[in-house]
Coordinates of C-alpha atoms in Angstrom, one line a residue:
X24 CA 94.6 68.4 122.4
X25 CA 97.9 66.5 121.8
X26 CA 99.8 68.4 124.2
X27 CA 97.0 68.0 126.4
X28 CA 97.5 64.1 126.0
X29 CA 100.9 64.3 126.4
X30 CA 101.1 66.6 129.3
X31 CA 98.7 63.8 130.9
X32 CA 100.9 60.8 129.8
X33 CA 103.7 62.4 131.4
X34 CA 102.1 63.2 134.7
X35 CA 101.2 59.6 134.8
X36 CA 104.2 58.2 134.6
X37 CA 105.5 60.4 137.5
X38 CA 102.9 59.1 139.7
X39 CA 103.5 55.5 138.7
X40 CA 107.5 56.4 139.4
X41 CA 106.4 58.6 142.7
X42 CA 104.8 55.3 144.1
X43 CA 107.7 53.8 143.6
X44 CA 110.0 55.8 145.3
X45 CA 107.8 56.2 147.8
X46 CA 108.9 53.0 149.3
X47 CA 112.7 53.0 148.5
X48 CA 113.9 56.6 148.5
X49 CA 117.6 57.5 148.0
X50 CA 119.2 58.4 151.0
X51 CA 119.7 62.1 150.8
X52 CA 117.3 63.0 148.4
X53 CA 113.8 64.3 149.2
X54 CA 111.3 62.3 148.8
X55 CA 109.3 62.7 145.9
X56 CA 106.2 63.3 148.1
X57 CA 107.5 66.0 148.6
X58 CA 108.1 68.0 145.7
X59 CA 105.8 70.2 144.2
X60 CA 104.2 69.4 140.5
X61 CA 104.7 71.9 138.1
X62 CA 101.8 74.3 137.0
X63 CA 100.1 73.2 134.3
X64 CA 100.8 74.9 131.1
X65 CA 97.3 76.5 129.5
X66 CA 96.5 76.0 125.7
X67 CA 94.0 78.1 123.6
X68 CA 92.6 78.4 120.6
X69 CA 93.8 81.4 120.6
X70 CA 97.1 79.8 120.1
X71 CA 98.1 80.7 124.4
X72 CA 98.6 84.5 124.2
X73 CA 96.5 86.6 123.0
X74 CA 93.1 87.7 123.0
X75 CA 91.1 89.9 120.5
X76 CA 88.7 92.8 122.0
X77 CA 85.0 91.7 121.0
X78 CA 86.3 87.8 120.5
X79 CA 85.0 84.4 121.9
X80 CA 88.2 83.6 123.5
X81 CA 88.8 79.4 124.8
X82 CA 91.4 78.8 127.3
X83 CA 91.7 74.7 128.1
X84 CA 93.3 74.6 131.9
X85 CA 94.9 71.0 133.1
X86 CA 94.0 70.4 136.9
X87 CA 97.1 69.7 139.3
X88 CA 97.2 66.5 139.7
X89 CA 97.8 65.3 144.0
X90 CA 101.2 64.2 145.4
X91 CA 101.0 60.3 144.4
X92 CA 101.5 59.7 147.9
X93 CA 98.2 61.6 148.9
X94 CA 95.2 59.1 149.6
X95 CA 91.8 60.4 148.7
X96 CA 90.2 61.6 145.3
X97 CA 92.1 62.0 142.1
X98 CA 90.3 63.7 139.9
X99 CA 88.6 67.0 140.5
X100 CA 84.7 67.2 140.9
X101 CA 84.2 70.6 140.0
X102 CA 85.6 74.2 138.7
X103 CA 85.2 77.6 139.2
X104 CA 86.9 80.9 137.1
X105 CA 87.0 84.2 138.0
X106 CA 87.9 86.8 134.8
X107 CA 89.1 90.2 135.8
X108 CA 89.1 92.6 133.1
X109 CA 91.7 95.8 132.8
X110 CA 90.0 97.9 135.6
X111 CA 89.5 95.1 137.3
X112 CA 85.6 94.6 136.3
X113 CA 84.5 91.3 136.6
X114 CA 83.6 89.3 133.4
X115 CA 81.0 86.6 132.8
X116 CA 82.6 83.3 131.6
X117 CA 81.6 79.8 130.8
X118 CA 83.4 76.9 132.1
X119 CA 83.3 73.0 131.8
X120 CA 84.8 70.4 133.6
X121 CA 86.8 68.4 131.3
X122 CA 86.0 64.4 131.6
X123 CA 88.2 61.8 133.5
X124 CA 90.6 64.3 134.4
X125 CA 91.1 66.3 131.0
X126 CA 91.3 69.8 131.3
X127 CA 88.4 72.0 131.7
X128 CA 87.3 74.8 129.0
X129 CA 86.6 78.2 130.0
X130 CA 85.1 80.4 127.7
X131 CA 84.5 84.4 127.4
X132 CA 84.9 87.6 125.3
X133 CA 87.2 90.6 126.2
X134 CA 85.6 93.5 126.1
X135 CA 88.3 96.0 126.2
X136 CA 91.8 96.2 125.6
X137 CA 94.8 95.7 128.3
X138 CA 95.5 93.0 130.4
X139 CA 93.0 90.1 131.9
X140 CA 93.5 87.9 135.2
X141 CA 92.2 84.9 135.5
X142 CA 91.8 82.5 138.5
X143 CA 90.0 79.0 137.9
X144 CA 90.1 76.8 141.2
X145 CA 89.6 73.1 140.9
X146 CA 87.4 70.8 143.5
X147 CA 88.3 69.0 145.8
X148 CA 91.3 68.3 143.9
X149 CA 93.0 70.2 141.1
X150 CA 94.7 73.4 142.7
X151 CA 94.4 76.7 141.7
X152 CA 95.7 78.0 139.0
X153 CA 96.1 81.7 137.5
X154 CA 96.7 83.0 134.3
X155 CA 97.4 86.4 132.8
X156 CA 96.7 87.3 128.6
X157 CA 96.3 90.3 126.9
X158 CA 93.0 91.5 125.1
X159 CA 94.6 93.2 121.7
X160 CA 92.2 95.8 119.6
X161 CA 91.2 94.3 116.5
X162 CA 91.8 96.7 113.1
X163 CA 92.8 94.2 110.7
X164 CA 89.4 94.5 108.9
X165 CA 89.8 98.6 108.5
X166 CA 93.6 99.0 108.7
X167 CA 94.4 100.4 104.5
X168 CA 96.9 97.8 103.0
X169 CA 99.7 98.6 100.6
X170 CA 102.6 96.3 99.0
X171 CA 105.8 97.6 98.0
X172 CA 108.0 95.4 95.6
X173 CA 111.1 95.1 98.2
X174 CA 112.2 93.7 101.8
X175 CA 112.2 96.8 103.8
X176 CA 113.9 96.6 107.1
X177 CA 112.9 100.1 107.5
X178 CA 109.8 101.8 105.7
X179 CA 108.5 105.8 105.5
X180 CA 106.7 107.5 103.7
X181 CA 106.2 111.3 102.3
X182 CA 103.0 113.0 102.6
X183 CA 102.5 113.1 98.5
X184 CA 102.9 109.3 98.7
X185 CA 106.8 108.3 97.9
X186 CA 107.9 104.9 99.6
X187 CA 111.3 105.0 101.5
X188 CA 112.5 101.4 101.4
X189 CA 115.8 101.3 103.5
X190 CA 117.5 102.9 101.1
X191 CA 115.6 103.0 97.5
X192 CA 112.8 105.4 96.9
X193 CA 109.8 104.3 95.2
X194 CA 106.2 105.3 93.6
X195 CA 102.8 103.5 94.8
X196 CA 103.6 100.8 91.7
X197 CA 106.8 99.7 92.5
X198 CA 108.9 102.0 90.5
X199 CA 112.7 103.1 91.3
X200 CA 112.5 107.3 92.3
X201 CA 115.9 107.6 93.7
X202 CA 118.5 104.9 95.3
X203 CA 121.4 105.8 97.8
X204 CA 124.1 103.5 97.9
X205 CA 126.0 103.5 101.1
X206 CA 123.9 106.1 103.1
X207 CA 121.1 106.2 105.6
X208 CA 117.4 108.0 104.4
X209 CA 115.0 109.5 106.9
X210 CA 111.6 111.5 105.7
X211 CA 110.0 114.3 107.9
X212 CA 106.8 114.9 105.6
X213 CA 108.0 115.6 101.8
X214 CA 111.5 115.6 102.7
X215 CA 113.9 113.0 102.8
X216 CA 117.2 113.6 104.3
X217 CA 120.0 111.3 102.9
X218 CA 123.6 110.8 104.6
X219 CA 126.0 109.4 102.9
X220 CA 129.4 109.5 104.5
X221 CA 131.0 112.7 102.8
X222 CA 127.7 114.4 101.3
X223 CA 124.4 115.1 102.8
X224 CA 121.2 116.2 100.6
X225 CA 117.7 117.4 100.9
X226 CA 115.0 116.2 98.9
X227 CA 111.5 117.2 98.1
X228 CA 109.2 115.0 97.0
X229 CA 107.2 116.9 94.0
X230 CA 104.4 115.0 93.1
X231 CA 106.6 111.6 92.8
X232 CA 109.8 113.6 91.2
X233 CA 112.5 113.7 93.9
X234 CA 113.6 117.7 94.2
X235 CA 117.2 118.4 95.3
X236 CA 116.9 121.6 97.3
X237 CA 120.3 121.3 99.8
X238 CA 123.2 119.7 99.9
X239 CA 126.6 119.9 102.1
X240 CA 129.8 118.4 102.2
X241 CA 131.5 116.5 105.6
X242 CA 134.0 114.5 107.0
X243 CA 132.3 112.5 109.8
X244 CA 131.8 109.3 108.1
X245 CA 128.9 107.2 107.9
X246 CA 125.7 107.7 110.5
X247 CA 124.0 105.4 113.0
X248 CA 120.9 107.3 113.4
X249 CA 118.8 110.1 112.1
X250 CA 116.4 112.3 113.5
X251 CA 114.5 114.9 110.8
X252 CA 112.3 117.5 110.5
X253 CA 112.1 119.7 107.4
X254 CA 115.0 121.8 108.2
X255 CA 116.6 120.1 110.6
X256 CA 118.1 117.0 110.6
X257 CA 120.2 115.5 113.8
X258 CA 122.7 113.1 113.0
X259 CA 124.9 110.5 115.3
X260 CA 128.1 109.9 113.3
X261 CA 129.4 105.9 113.7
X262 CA 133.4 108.5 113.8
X263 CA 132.8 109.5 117.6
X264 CA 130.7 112.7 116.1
X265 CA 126.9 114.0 116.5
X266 CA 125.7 117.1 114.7
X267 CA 122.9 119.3 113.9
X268 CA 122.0 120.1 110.0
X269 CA 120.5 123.1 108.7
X270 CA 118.4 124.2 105.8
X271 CA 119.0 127.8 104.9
X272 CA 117.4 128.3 102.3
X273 CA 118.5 127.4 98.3
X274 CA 121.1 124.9 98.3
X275 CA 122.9 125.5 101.8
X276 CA 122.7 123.1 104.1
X277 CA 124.5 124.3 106.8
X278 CA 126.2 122.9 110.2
X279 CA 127.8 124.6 113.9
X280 CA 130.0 121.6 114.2
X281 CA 130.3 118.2 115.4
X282 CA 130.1 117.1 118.7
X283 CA 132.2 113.9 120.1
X284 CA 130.4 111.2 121.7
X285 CA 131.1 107.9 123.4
X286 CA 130.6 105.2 121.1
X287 CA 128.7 102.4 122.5
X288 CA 130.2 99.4 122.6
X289 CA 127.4 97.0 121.1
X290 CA 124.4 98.2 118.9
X291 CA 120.5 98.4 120.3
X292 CA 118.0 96.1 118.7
X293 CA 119.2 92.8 116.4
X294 CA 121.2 95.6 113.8
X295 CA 120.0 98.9 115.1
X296 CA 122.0 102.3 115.8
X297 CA 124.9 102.3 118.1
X298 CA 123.8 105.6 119.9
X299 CA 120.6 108.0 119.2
X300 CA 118.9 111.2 120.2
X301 CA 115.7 112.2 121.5
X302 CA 114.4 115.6 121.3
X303 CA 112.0 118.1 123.2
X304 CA 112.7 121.3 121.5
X305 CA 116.2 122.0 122.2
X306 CA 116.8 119.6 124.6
X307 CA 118.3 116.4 123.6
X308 CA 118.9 112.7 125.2
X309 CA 121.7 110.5 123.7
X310 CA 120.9 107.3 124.1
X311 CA 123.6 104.2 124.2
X312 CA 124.6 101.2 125.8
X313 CA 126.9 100.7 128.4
X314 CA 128.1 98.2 131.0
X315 CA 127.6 98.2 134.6
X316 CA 128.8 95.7 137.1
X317 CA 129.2 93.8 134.1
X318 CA 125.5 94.2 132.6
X319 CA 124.6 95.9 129.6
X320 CA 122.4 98.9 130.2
X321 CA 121.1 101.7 128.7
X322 CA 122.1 105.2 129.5
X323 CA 120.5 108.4 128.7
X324 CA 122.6 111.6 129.1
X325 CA 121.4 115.4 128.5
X326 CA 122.3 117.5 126.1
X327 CA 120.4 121.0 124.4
X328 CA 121.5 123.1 121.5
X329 CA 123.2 126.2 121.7
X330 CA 123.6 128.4 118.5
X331 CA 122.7 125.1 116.0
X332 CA 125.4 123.2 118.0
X333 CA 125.0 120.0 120.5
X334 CA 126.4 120.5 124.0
X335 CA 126.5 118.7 127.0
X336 CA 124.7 120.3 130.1
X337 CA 125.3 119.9 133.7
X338 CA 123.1 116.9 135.2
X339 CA 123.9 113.3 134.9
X340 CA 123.0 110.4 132.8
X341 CA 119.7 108.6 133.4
X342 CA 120.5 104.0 133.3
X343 CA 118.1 101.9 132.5
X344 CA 117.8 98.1 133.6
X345 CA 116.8 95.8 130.4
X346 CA 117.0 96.0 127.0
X347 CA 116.0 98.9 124.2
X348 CA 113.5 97.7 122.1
X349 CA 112.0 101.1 120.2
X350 CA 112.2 104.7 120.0
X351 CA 110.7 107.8 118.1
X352 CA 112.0 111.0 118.5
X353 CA 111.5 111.9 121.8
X354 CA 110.3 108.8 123.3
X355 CA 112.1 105.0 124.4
X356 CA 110.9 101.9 124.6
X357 CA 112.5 99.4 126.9
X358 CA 111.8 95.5 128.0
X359 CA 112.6 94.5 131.7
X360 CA 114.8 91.5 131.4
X361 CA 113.5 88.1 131.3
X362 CA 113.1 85.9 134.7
X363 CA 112.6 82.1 135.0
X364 CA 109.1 81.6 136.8
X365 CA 108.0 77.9 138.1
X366 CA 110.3 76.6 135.5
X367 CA 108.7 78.9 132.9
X368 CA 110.0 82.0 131.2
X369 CA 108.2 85.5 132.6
X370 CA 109.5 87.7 129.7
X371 CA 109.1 91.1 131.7
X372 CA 107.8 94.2 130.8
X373 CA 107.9 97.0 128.5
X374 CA 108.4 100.4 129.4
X375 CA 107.3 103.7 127.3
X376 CA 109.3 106.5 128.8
X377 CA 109.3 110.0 127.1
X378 CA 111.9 113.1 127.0
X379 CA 110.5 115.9 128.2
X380 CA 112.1 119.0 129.5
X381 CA 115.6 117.8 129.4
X382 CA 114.8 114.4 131.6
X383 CA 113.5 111.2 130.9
X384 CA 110.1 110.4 132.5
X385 CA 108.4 106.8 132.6
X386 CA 104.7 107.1 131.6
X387 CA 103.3 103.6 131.8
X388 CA 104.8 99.9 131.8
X389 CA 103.1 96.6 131.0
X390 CA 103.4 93.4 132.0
X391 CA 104.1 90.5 129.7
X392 CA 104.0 87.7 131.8
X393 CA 104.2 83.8 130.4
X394 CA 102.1 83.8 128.0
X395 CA 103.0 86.4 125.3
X396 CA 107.1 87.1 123.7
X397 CA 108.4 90.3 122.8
X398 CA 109.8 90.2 119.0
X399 CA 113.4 91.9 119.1
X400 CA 113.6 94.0 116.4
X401 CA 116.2 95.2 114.0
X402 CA 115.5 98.9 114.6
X403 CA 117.3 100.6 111.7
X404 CA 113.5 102.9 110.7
X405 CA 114.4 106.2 111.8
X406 CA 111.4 105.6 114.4
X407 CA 110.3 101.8 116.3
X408 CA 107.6 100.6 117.9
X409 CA 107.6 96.8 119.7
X410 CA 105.8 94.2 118.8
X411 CA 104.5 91.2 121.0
X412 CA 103.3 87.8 119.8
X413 CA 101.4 85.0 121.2
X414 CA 103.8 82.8 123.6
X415 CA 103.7 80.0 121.5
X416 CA 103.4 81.2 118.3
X417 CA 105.7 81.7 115.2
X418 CA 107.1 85.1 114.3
X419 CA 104.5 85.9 111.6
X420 CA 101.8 88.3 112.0
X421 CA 98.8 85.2 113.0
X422 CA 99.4 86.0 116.9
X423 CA 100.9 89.8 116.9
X424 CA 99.8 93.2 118.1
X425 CA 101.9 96.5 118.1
X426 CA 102.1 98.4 121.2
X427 CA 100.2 101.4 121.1
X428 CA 99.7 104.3 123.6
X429 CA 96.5 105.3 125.0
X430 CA 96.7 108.8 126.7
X431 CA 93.6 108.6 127.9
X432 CA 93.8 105.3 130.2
X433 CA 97.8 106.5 130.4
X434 CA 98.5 103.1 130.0
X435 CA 100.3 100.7 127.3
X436 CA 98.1 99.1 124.6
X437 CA 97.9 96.3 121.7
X438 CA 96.9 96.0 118.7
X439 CA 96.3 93.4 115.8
X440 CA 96.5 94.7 112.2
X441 CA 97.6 91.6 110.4
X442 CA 97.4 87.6 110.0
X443 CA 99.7 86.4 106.7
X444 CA 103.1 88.8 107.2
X445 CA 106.5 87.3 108.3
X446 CA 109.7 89.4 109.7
X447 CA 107.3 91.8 111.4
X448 CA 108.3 95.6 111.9
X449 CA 106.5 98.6 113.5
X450 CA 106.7 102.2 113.5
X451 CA 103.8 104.8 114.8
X452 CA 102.8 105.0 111.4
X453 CA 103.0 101.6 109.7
X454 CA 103.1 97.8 110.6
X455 CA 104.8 95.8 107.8
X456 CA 106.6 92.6 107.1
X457 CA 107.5 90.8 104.3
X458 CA 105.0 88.0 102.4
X459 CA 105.4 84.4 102.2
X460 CA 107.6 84.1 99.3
X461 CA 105.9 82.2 96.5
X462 CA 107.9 83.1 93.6
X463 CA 111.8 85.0 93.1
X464 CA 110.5 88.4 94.0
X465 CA 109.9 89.6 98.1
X466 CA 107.0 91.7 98.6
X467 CA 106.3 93.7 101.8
X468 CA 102.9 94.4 103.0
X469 CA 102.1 97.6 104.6
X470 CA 99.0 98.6 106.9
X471 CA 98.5 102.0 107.8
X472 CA 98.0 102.2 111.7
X473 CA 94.9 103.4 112.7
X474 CA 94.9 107.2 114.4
X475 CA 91.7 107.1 116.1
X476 CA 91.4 107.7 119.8
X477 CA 92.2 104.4 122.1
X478 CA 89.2 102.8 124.0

């Protein structure tokens, strides 16, 4: 309600300075009749951004005040809202007109997830105003939570239960499995694949003892990305190389040979890889950045493999407008950049596209509008999912939801899993970030993302 009081003090004192310049304006400047009040900014309990599915939600809308050189009524005399839910079903709300001018209180519950509308029209004075928010599935209260005794920047998992903390590999209680100086670790079920830049190695987890079952000597240097299964691993070399790596069987792990590739110039994400794949089968996408006209944007050009080695194939590279903000093996995430709206920021949309049959296809996009900000991750998991928080919130878990995909509504969706987590990360499997640090030691919480179907 302070910003509400201060929003009013300020519109005051424009009137009061409107009336005067109504009767002394500066020669060649318009008159400040004339120029259009900005639109007033909402505030919610909900902290302005997001809403939760099943969840009285309050949004507190300032009327427009009139042109202070209007005669007539200043204060509104009645309101009206109109709530459009994600298929555009009407929803039943609530709303009060505020006193003496305040703003009015509109009240209702989401009742699925995806994006709302919502149009609340002032009488006889006040304008109309329109708002957009997002309805977020709520599993904090059945997500399973775990800790792990580091600040992980990137966090898997094997199936028998071994943590991969960037680096480190730990049990369930915190102790040290296996550490790899100097290399990059990615897990595809029990195995974890670790790169270092003259030695690669297989492990197998073995009921919590690491395995070594493959190793191989290189000279391509240290990697940006990874991309594992268990007998394959795909790796972009930070040298100019990409290659594919192959478990034969005992201790050979075996490659065709490198493949050059054009570095990118700047990294994706805050510290992410410079370049990375995406796979369908034998059909890759290298993903980088690049410049054109003098932007940065994102290019995606085909490759496959041929006898275990990476080629290039006819057909050229797919660009992308905006900025990379995830990836898992075969699919990208990207954000629409930014625009200035009304003198407010609409921060875009994201995009999920997938690689499929040697081409990138775009299967949904949503909208985040003004009221909801896109965390920019680090990206250095060997898979990344965005996250979005409330538009005025801090960058702790309180406000955010991890983007999800529902195949059945084809569309993109949120959800909440979390409300005391800082430095927020996301992958399809997890949602972590670190605790509020109360003592010498960091702890990162963990909650497992829910697999059930998407309403």
């Amino acid at each position: 309600m302070a910003l509400v009081r201060t929003v009013r003090f300020a519109l005051r004192a424009l009137v009061l300075l409107g009336l005067a310049a109504c009767s002394d304006q500066v020669i060649g400047e318009p008159p400040i009749c004339d120029i259009a009040p900005l639109p007033p900014i909402p505030v919610s309990t909900q902290n302005s951004g997001l809403m939760k599915v099943g969840q009285r939600f309050t949004l507190f809308v300032s009327p427009t005040f009139p042109s202070p050189c209007d005669s007539g009524a200043d204060r509104p005399t009645s309101v009206t809202a109109e709530i459009d839910g994600p298929g555009g079903e009407r929803l039943e709300g609530q709303i009060q007109l505020g006193v003496d001018g305040s703003p009015a209180t509109l009240q209702f519950t989401p009742l699925r997830p995806g994006p709302h509308h919502i149009l609340v029209a002032f009488s006889q004075v006040g304008g109309l105003h329109q708002f957009d928010f997002q309805a977020v599935m709520d599993n904090s209260a059945t997500a399973p939570s775990f800790t792990v005794n580091r600040a992980c920047l990137s966090l898997e998992r094997t199936q028998k239960g071994l943590w991969v903390c960037n680096n480190e590999v730990l049990s369930d209680n915190g102790t040290l499995v296996g550490s790899f100086t100097d290399s990059r670790v990615a897990v595809a079920g029990d195995v974890i694949w670790v790169v270092g830049p003259d030695l690669i190695r297989r492990y197998v987890d073995r009921g919590g003892v690491l395995a070594l079952e493959g190793f191989m000597n290189h000279t391509l240097g240290e990697a940006t990305s990874l991309l594992p299964s268990a007998d394959e691993l795909l790796v972009v070399h930070l040298n100019g190389n990409m290659a594919l790596y192959t478990f034969s069987g005992g201790t050979a792990v075996t490659s065709a040979g490198p493949t050059p590739w054009d570095r990118s110039y700047a990294m994706m994400g805050a510290s992410g890889p410079f370049g990375l794949l995406l796979r369908d089968g034998d059909q890759l996408g290298l993903v980088t950045l690049t410049r054109v006209n003098f932007q940065s944007v994102a290019q995606v050009c085909p490759y496959q493999l041929v006898s275990g080695r990476i080629q290039r194939v006819t057909g050229s590279c797919t660009v992308l407008t905006g900025d990379v903000v995830g990836f898992e093996p075969r699919v990208l995430w990207t954000r629409l950049v930014p625009t200035l709206t009304g003198g407010r920021v609409d921060q875009g949309a994201i995009l999920r596209w997938e690689w499929l049959g040697g081409r990138l296809v775009e299967q949904g996009s949503v909208s985040l509008g003004l009221n909801a900000r896109l965390i920019f991750p680090t990206m250095l998991a060997s898979s990344n999912v965005p996250i979005i928080i409330a538009g005025s919130g801090s960058f702790t878990s309180e406000y955010a939801a991890v983007a999800v995909w529902s195949a059945e509504r084809r569309t993109i969706l949120f959800e909440h899993l979390d409300s005391e987590m800082v430095s927020l990360l996301a992958s399809p499997t997890f949602f972590w970030g670190t605790l509020p640090q109360t003592s010498g030691e960091r702890v990162t919480k963990v909650r497992l993302r829910p697999q059930a179907p998407v309403p």
